[in-house]
PDB file of C-alpha atoms in Angstrom:
ATOM      1  CA  UNK A   1     -44.253 -49.495  15.927  1.00 92.00           C
ATOM      2  CA  UNK A   2     -42.484 -50.630  12.775  1.00 95.00           C
ATOM      3  CA  UNK A   3     -40.129 -48.057  11.310  1.00 97.00           C
ATOM      4  CA  UNK A   4     -38.063 -48.067   8.134  1.00 98.00           C
ATOM      5  CA  UNK A   5     -35.186 -45.717   7.359  1.00 98.00           C
ATOM      6  CA  UNK A   6     -33.368 -45.306   4.062  1.00 98.00           C
ATOM      7  CA  UNK A   7     -29.690 -44.357   3.971  1.00 98.00           C
ATOM      8  CA  UNK A   8     -27.089 -43.827   1.286  1.00 96.00           C
ATOM      9  CA  UNK A   9     -25.454 -41.195  -0.924  1.00 96.00           C
ATOM     10  CA  UNK A  10     -27.653 -38.375  -2.120  1.00 96.00           C
ATOM     11  CA  UNK A  11     -25.563 -37.778  -5.243  1.00 98.00           C
ATOM     12  CA  UNK A  12     -24.432 -40.384  -7.762  1.00 98.00           C
ATOM     13  CA  UNK A  13     -22.503 -39.821 -10.990  1.00 98.00           C
ATOM     14  CA  UNK A  14     -23.919 -40.969 -14.329  1.00 97.00           C
ATOM     15  CA  UNK A  15     -22.958 -44.552 -15.275  1.00 97.00           C
ATOM     16  CA  UNK A  16     -22.157 -45.389 -11.651  1.00 98.00           C
ATOM     17  CA  UNK A  17     -24.111 -47.613  -9.242  1.00 98.00           C
ATOM     18  CA  UNK A  18     -26.711 -46.250  -6.844  1.00 98.00           C
ATOM     19  CA  UNK A  19     -26.615 -48.015  -3.468  1.00 98.00           C
ATOM     20  CA  UNK A  20     -29.171 -47.609  -0.690  1.00 98.00           C
ATOM     21  CA  UNK A  21     -29.893 -49.458   2.536  1.00 98.00           C
ATOM     22  CA  UNK A  22     -33.135 -49.710   4.468  1.00 98.00           C
ATOM     23  CA  UNK A  23     -32.892 -50.348   8.205  1.00 98.00           C
ATOM     24  CA  UNK A  24     -35.955 -51.865   9.841  1.00 97.00           C
ATOM     25  CA  UNK A  25     -36.704 -51.261  13.508  1.00 96.00           C
ATOM     26  CA  UNK A  26     -39.602 -52.224  15.733  1.00 95.00           C
ATOM     27  CA  UNK A  27     -40.005 -55.562  13.988  1.00 93.00           C
ATOM     28  CA  UNK A  28     -38.067 -58.395  12.416  1.00 93.00           C
ATOM     29  CA  UNK A  29     -37.206 -58.462   8.746  1.00 95.00           C
ATOM     30  CA  UNK A  30     -37.321 -62.267   9.076  1.00 93.00           C
ATOM     31  CA  UNK A  31     -41.086 -62.289   9.611  1.00 86.00           C
ATOM     32  CA  UNK A  32     -42.600 -64.978   7.436  1.00 82.00           C
ATOM     33  CA  UNK A  33     -45.560 -62.866   6.423  1.00 85.00           C
ATOM     34  CA  UNK A  34     -43.885 -60.064   4.561  1.00 93.00           C
ATOM     35  CA  UNK A  35     -41.791 -59.045   1.625  1.00 94.00           C
ATOM     36  CA  UNK A  36     -39.716 -55.872   1.656  1.00 96.00           C
ATOM     37  CA  UNK A  37     -39.500 -53.535  -1.273  1.00 96.00           C
ATOM     38  CA  UNK A  38     -38.166 -50.443  -2.966  1.00 98.00           C
ATOM     39  CA  UNK A  39     -40.302 -47.826  -4.708  1.00 98.00           C
ATOM     40  CA  UNK A  40     -39.136 -44.613  -6.329  1.00 98.00           C
ATOM     41  CA  UNK A  41     -40.712 -41.312  -7.337  1.00 98.00           C
ATOM     42  CA  UNK A  42     -39.035 -38.865  -9.726  1.00 98.00           C
ATOM     43  CA  UNK A  43     -39.547 -35.228  -8.727  1.00 97.00           C
ATOM     44  CA  UNK A  44     -43.103 -34.154  -9.511  1.00 95.00           C
ATOM     45  CA  UNK A  45     -44.029 -37.551 -10.940  1.00 97.00           C
ATOM     46  CA  UNK A  46     -45.718 -40.785  -9.905  1.00 97.00           C
ATOM     47  CA  UNK A  47     -44.638 -43.906  -8.063  1.00 98.00           C
ATOM     48  CA  UNK A  48     -42.689 -46.780  -9.595  1.00 97.00           C
ATOM     49  CA  UNK A  49     -42.125 -50.145  -7.909  1.00 96.00           C
ATOM     50  CA  UNK A  50     -38.505 -51.280  -8.287  1.00 97.00           C
ATOM     51  CA  UNK A  51     -38.493 -54.705  -6.671  1.00 96.00           C
ATOM     52  CA  UNK A  52     -39.047 -56.784  -3.566  1.00 95.00           C
ATOM     53  CA  UNK A  53     -37.242 -59.360  -1.429  1.00 95.00           C
ATOM     54  CA  UNK A  54     -38.177 -62.024   1.122  1.00 94.00           C
ATOM     55  CA  UNK A  55     -35.998 -62.634   4.154  1.00 93.00           C
ATOM     56  CA  UNK A  56     -34.841 -65.898   2.566  1.00 93.00           C
ATOM     57  CA  UNK A  57     -33.360 -63.893  -0.313  1.00 93.00           C
ATOM     58  CA  UNK A  58     -36.053 -64.599  -2.877  1.00 93.00           C
ATOM     59  CA  UNK A  59     -36.497 -61.573  -5.131  1.00 95.00           C
ATOM     60  CA  UNK A  60     -38.713 -60.243  -7.847  1.00 93.00           C
ATOM     61  CA  UNK A  61     -38.064 -57.143  -9.883  1.00 96.00           C
ATOM     62  CA  UNK A  62     -39.870 -54.688 -12.111  1.00 95.00           C
ATOM     63  CA  UNK A  63     -39.259 -56.086 -15.609  1.00 94.00           C
ATOM     64  CA  UNK A  64     -38.365 -52.613 -16.903  1.00 95.00           C
ATOM     65  CA  UNK A  65     -35.498 -52.314 -14.405  1.00 97.00           C
ATOM     66  CA  UNK A  66     -34.552 -55.953 -13.897  1.00 96.00           C
ATOM     67  CA  UNK A  67     -31.304 -55.818 -15.866  1.00 97.00           C
ATOM     68  CA  UNK A  68     -29.915 -53.079 -13.597  1.00 98.00           C
ATOM     69  CA  UNK A  69     -31.361 -53.931 -10.176  1.00 98.00           C
ATOM     70  CA  UNK A  70     -30.088 -56.067  -7.320  1.00 98.00           C
ATOM     71  CA  UNK A  71     -31.878 -56.254  -3.978  1.00 98.00           C
ATOM     72  CA  UNK A  72     -30.299 -58.120  -1.082  1.00 97.00           C
ATOM     73  CA  UNK A  73     -31.104 -58.753   2.581  1.00 97.00           C
ATOM     74  CA  UNK A  74     -29.004 -58.932   5.744  1.00 97.00           C
ATOM     75  CA  UNK A  75     -31.148 -60.502   8.442  1.00 95.00           C
ATOM     76  CA  UNK A  76     -28.395 -60.132  11.076  1.00 95.00           C
ATOM     77  CA  UNK A  77     -28.607 -56.347  10.698  1.00 97.00           C
ATOM     78  CA  UNK A  78     -32.356 -56.235   9.983  1.00 97.00           C
ATOM     79  CA  UNK A  79     -31.582 -54.454   6.730  1.00 97.00           C
ATOM     80  CA  UNK A  80     -32.187 -54.816   3.033  1.00 98.00           C
ATOM     81  CA  UNK A  81     -30.403 -53.015   0.242  1.00 98.00           C
ATOM     82  CA  UNK A  82     -30.835 -51.746  -3.307  1.00 98.00           C
ATOM     83  CA  UNK A  83     -28.222 -51.483  -6.026  1.00 98.00           C
ATOM     84  CA  UNK A  84     -29.108 -49.852  -9.345  1.00 98.00           C
ATOM     85  CA  UNK A  85     -26.348 -49.901 -11.928  1.00 97.00           C
ATOM     86  CA  UNK A  86     -25.528 -47.682 -14.896  1.00 98.00           C
ATOM     87  CA  UNK A  87     -27.616 -44.801 -13.614  1.00 98.00           C
ATOM     88  CA  UNK A  88     -28.648 -41.813 -15.721  1.00 98.00           C
ATOM     89  CA  UNK A  89     -30.428 -38.565 -14.933  1.00 98.00           C
ATOM     90  CA  UNK A  90     -33.709 -40.449 -15.410  1.00 98.00           C
ATOM     91  CA  UNK A  91     -32.935 -42.354 -12.214  1.00 98.00           C
ATOM     92  CA  UNK A  92     -33.054 -39.154 -10.146  1.00 98.00           C
ATOM     93  CA  UNK A  93     -35.863 -39.734  -7.670  1.00 98.00           C
ATOM     94  CA  UNK A  94     -36.951 -40.053  -4.090  1.00 98.00           C
ATOM     95  CA  UNK A  95     -36.335 -43.681  -3.173  1.00 98.00           C
ATOM     96  CA  UNK A  96     -38.604 -45.287  -0.588  1.00 98.00           C
ATOM     97  CA  UNK A  97     -38.303 -48.604   1.174  1.00 98.00           C
ATOM     98  CA  UNK A  98     -41.489 -50.274   2.356  1.00 97.00           C
ATOM     99  CA  UNK A  99     -42.956 -53.449   3.804  1.00 97.00           C
ATOM    100  CA  UNK A 100     -45.213 -55.466   1.559  1.00 94.00           C
ATOM    101  CA  UNK A 101     -48.128 -56.962   3.394  1.00 89.00           C
ATOM    102  CA  UNK A 102     -50.153 -59.928   2.193  1.00 79.00           C
ATOM    103  CA  UNK A 103     -50.603 -59.695  -1.567  1.00 68.00           C
ATOM    104  CA  UNK A 104     -48.512 -56.560  -1.958  1.00 79.00           C
ATOM    105  CA  UNK A 105     -50.079 -53.820   0.137  1.00 91.00           C
ATOM    106  CA  UNK A 106     -47.621 -51.204   1.350  1.00 95.00           C
ATOM    107  CA  UNK A 107     -48.684 -50.202   4.842  1.00 94.00           C
ATOM    108  CA  UNK A 108     -45.280 -49.152   6.175  1.00 96.00           C
ATOM    109  CA  UNK A 109     -42.905 -46.825   4.359  1.00 98.00           C
ATOM    110  CA  UNK A 110     -39.628 -45.107   5.076  1.00 98.00           C
ATOM    111  CA  UNK A 111     -39.520 -41.332   4.856  1.00 98.00           C
ATOM    112  CA  UNK A 112     -37.760 -41.489   1.497  1.00 98.00           C
ATOM    113  CA  UNK A 113     -34.359 -40.271   0.370  1.00 98.00           C
ATOM    114  CA  UNK A 114     -33.634 -38.104  -2.652  1.00 98.00           C
ATOM    115  CA  UNK A 115     -30.946 -39.445  -4.942  1.00 98.00           C
ATOM    116  CA  UNK A 116     -29.720 -37.120  -7.664  1.00 98.00           C
ATOM    117  CA  UNK A 117     -27.767 -38.427 -10.634  1.00 98.00           C
ATOM    118  CA  UNK A 118     -25.405 -35.722 -11.820  1.00 96.00           C
ATOM    119  CA  UNK A 119     -21.755 -35.232 -12.639  1.00 95.00           C
TER     120      UNK A 119
ATOM    121  CA  UNK B   1     -47.481 -55.941 -17.848  1.00 88.00           C
ATOM    122  CA  UNK B   2     -50.628 -54.582 -16.232  1.00 94.00           C
ATOM    123  CA  UNK B   3     -51.129 -50.860 -16.863  1.00 96.00           C
ATOM    124  CA  UNK B   4     -53.159 -48.651 -14.565  1.00 97.00           C
ATOM    125  CA  UNK B   5     -54.976 -45.451 -15.491  1.00 98.00           C
ATOM    126  CA  UNK B   6     -56.755 -42.943 -13.268  1.00 98.00           C
ATOM    127  CA  UNK B   7     -59.312 -40.257 -13.939  1.00 98.00           C
ATOM    128  CA  UNK B   8     -59.434 -37.411 -13.539  1.00 97.00           C
ATOM    129  CA  UNK B   9     -55.783 -36.394 -13.277  1.00 97.00           C
ATOM    130  CA  UNK B  10     -56.777 -33.305 -11.301  1.00 97.00           C
ATOM    131  CA  UNK B  11     -59.952 -32.674  -9.374  1.00 96.00           C
ATOM    132  CA  UNK B  12     -60.953 -29.341  -7.861  1.00 96.00           C
ATOM    133  CA  UNK B  13     -63.393 -29.625  -4.973  1.00 96.00           C
ATOM    134  CA  UNK B  14     -64.650 -27.873  -1.875  1.00 96.00           C
ATOM    135  CA  UNK B  15     -64.811 -28.982   1.729  1.00 96.00           C
ATOM    136  CA  UNK B  16     -67.915 -31.114   2.182  1.00 97.00           C
ATOM    137  CA  UNK B  17     -68.028 -32.306  -1.439  1.00 97.00           C
ATOM    138  CA  UNK B  18     -68.429 -35.954  -2.361  1.00 97.00           C
ATOM    139  CA  UNK B  19     -65.428 -36.936  -4.447  1.00 97.00           C
ATOM    140  CA  UNK B  20     -64.987 -39.971  -6.681  1.00 98.00           C
ATOM    141  CA  UNK B  21     -61.770 -41.105  -8.375  1.00 98.00           C
ATOM    142  CA  UNK B  22     -61.716 -43.884 -10.949  1.00 98.00           C
ATOM    143  CA  UNK B  23     -58.918 -46.378 -11.573  1.00 98.00           C
ATOM    144  CA  UNK B  24     -58.831 -48.812 -14.478  1.00 98.00           C
ATOM    145  CA  UNK B  25     -56.574 -51.808 -15.063  1.00 97.00           C
ATOM    146  CA  UNK B  26     -55.518 -53.017 -18.508  1.00 97.00           C
ATOM    147  CA  UNK B  27     -56.634 -56.526 -17.585  1.00 96.00           C
ATOM    148  CA  UNK B  28     -58.562 -58.124 -14.774  1.00 96.00           C
ATOM    149  CA  UNK B  29     -56.912 -57.889 -11.365  1.00 95.00           C
ATOM    150  CA  UNK B  30     -59.804 -59.389  -9.420  1.00 95.00           C
ATOM    151  CA  UNK B  31     -59.918 -57.297  -6.226  1.00 95.00           C
ATOM    152  CA  UNK B  32     -56.171 -56.911  -5.828  1.00 95.00           C
ATOM    153  CA  UNK B  33     -56.213 -53.146  -5.683  1.00 96.00           C
ATOM    154  CA  UNK B  34     -55.071 -50.627  -3.081  1.00 97.00           C
ATOM    155  CA  UNK B  35     -55.477 -46.872  -2.741  1.00 98.00           C
ATOM    156  CA  UNK B  36     -52.933 -44.480  -1.246  1.00 98.00           C
ATOM    157  CA  UNK B  37     -52.944 -40.829  -0.236  1.00 98.00           C
ATOM    158  CA  UNK B  38     -49.763 -38.789  -0.606  1.00 98.00           C
ATOM    159  CA  UNK B  39     -49.047 -35.290   0.613  1.00 98.00           C
ATOM    160  CA  UNK B  40     -46.071 -33.200  -0.583  1.00 96.00           C
ATOM    161  CA  UNK B  41     -42.767 -34.363   0.863  1.00 96.00           C
ATOM    162  CA  UNK B  42     -44.332 -37.377   2.549  1.00 98.00           C
ATOM    163  CA  UNK B  43     -44.491 -41.090   1.874  1.00 98.00           C
ATOM    164  CA  UNK B  44     -47.789 -42.483   0.589  1.00 98.00           C
ATOM    165  CA  UNK B  45     -50.321 -43.664   3.148  1.00 98.00           C
ATOM    166  CA  UNK B  46     -52.377 -46.813   2.614  1.00 97.00           C
ATOM    167  CA  UNK B  47     -56.119 -46.092   2.680  1.00 97.00           C
ATOM    168  CA  UNK B  48     -57.875 -49.070   1.098  1.00 96.00           C
ATOM    169  CA  UNK B  49     -56.759 -52.617   0.292  1.00 96.00           C
ATOM    170  CA  UNK B  50     -58.380 -55.512  -1.513  1.00 95.00           C
ATOM    171  CA  UNK B  51     -60.460 -52.914  -3.395  1.00 96.00           C
ATOM    172  CA  UNK B  52     -62.874 -52.141  -0.553  1.00 97.00           C
ATOM    173  CA  UNK B  53     -61.259 -52.909   2.818  1.00 96.00           C
ATOM    174  CA  UNK B  54     -60.515 -49.863   4.950  1.00 96.00           C
ATOM    175  CA  UNK B  55     -57.031 -49.812   6.476  1.00 95.00           C
ATOM    176  CA  UNK B  56     -57.014 -49.523  10.260  1.00 94.00           C
ATOM    177  CA  UNK B  57     -57.118 -45.926  11.451  1.00 96.00           C
ATOM    178  CA  UNK B  58     -58.383 -44.493   8.151  1.00 97.00           C
ATOM    179  CA  UNK B  59     -61.548 -42.355   8.487  1.00 97.00           C
ATOM    180  CA  UNK B  60     -64.757 -43.995   7.353  1.00 98.00           C
ATOM    181  CA  UNK B  61     -65.449 -41.199   4.862  1.00 98.00           C
ATOM    182  CA  UNK B  62     -63.048 -43.072   2.575  1.00 98.00           C
ATOM    183  CA  UNK B  63     -64.457 -46.062   0.720  1.00 98.00           C
ATOM    184  CA  UNK B  64     -63.474 -48.203  -2.228  1.00 98.00           C
ATOM    185  CA  UNK B  65     -65.382 -50.360  -4.649  1.00 98.00           C
ATOM    186  CA  UNK B  66     -64.988 -52.342  -7.834  1.00 98.00           C
ATOM    187  CA  UNK B  67     -63.486 -55.532  -9.164  1.00 97.00           C
ATOM    188  CA  UNK B  68     -62.001 -56.824 -12.367  1.00 97.00           C
ATOM    189  CA  UNK B  69     -60.796 -53.783 -14.277  1.00 98.00           C
ATOM    190  CA  UNK B  70     -62.706 -50.793 -12.868  1.00 98.00           C
ATOM    191  CA  UNK B  71     -62.419 -49.381  -9.368  1.00 98.00           C
ATOM    192  CA  UNK B  72     -63.439 -46.252  -7.512  1.00 98.00           C
ATOM    193  CA  UNK B  73     -62.279 -44.390  -4.442  1.00 98.00           C
ATOM    194  CA  UNK B  74     -64.927 -42.214  -2.837  1.00 98.00           C
ATOM    195  CA  UNK B  75     -64.537 -39.551  -0.184  1.00 98.00           C
ATOM    196  CA  UNK B  76     -68.035 -38.982   1.153  1.00 97.00           C
ATOM    197  CA  UNK B  77     -67.440 -35.503   2.573  1.00 97.00           C
ATOM    198  CA  UNK B  78     -64.126 -33.897   1.711  1.00 97.00           C
ATOM    199  CA  UNK B  79     -62.212 -32.541   4.684  1.00 97.00           C
ATOM    200  CA  UNK B  80     -59.338 -29.996   4.700  1.00 95.00           C
ATOM    201  CA  UNK B  81     -56.858 -32.781   5.460  1.00 96.00           C
ATOM    202  CA  UNK B  82     -57.910 -34.678   2.325  1.00 97.00           C
ATOM    203  CA  UNK B  83     -56.367 -32.308  -0.214  1.00 95.00           C
ATOM    204  CA  UNK B  84     -53.610 -34.531  -1.565  1.00 97.00           C
ATOM    205  CA  UNK B  85     -52.687 -36.824  -4.439  1.00 98.00           C
ATOM    206  CA  UNK B  86     -54.284 -40.259  -4.609  1.00 98.00           C
ATOM    207  CA  UNK B  87     -52.766 -43.324  -6.255  1.00 98.00           C
ATOM    208  CA  UNK B  88     -54.209 -46.717  -7.042  1.00 98.00           C
ATOM    209  CA  UNK B  89     -51.937 -49.756  -7.082  1.00 97.00           C
ATOM    210  CA  UNK B  90     -52.538 -53.260  -8.395  1.00 96.00           C
ATOM    211  CA  UNK B  91     -50.915 -56.326  -6.932  1.00 93.00           C
ATOM    212  CA  UNK B  92     -52.318 -59.079  -9.094  1.00 86.00           C
ATOM    213  CA  UNK B  93     -49.090 -59.327 -11.081  1.00 81.00           C
ATOM    214  CA  UNK B  94     -46.014 -57.613  -9.681  1.00 90.00           C
ATOM    215  CA  UNK B  95     -46.927 -54.109  -8.475  1.00 94.00           C
ATOM    216  CA  UNK B  96     -48.041 -51.200 -10.639  1.00 96.00           C
ATOM    217  CA  UNK B  97     -49.250 -47.775  -9.618  1.00 97.00           C
ATOM    218  CA  UNK B  98     -51.664 -45.501 -11.389  1.00 98.00           C
ATOM    219  CA  UNK B  99     -50.453 -42.032 -12.448  1.00 98.00           C
ATOM    220  CA  UNK B 100     -52.226 -40.283  -9.591  1.00 98.00           C
ATOM    221  CA  UNK B 101     -55.149 -37.891  -9.074  1.00 98.00           C
ATOM    222  CA  UNK B 102     -54.480 -34.547  -7.428  1.00 98.00           C
ATOM    223  CA  UNK B 103     -57.363 -33.236  -5.341  1.00 98.00           C
ATOM    224  CA  UNK B 104     -57.023 -29.509  -4.862  1.00 94.00           C
ATOM    225  CA  UNK B 105     -59.097 -26.677  -3.450  1.00 89.00           C
ATOM    226  CA  UNK B 106     -61.770 -25.243  -5.711  1.00 88.00           C
TER     227      UNK B 106
END
């Protein structure tokens, strides 16, 4: 059974860079059929797609966040990572990693990790 | 950018009720629409993909319909486990989620 697990600091200072890693188990991140993505959810609010990456390194990002986002992949560790720069309190959210199936369906999700931006 | 809207934002219903949630896209997305269920503190769960295809393991009381810009999620007979928030998501151009519909107990 495919499993995804987010990891990283739960507290980030304003203006700094948020960094998270998603570790995939029970399947290969190098599968040709899937993209891997990050989605976030501010407390009490809805879901926002951040961006996605293919195992080859090809990426696409939410245009509203593109200037601050970098997603990378490490196939040797079966991991992919998110960096979000210049964070503010508005970036406080639960961050989920997920696998994108054909045409963008999200059938597998991590449990989510809360990242709080505060000094 | 494609914008998604959902109605209603909150729906109060009783066990056994037939429930319908509507999702609209700001431009045609063909049938590239999915529905998710989310419970507090949990990740969303995929229910429906390609507008009307039921994800494996999802009860048949859930169904989806629509194409173009208007879509519906129907729960034929609401069960206690179905009280949750439901999101639509388009994947015609990047990914965008609707704002969600909370189904609570009447």
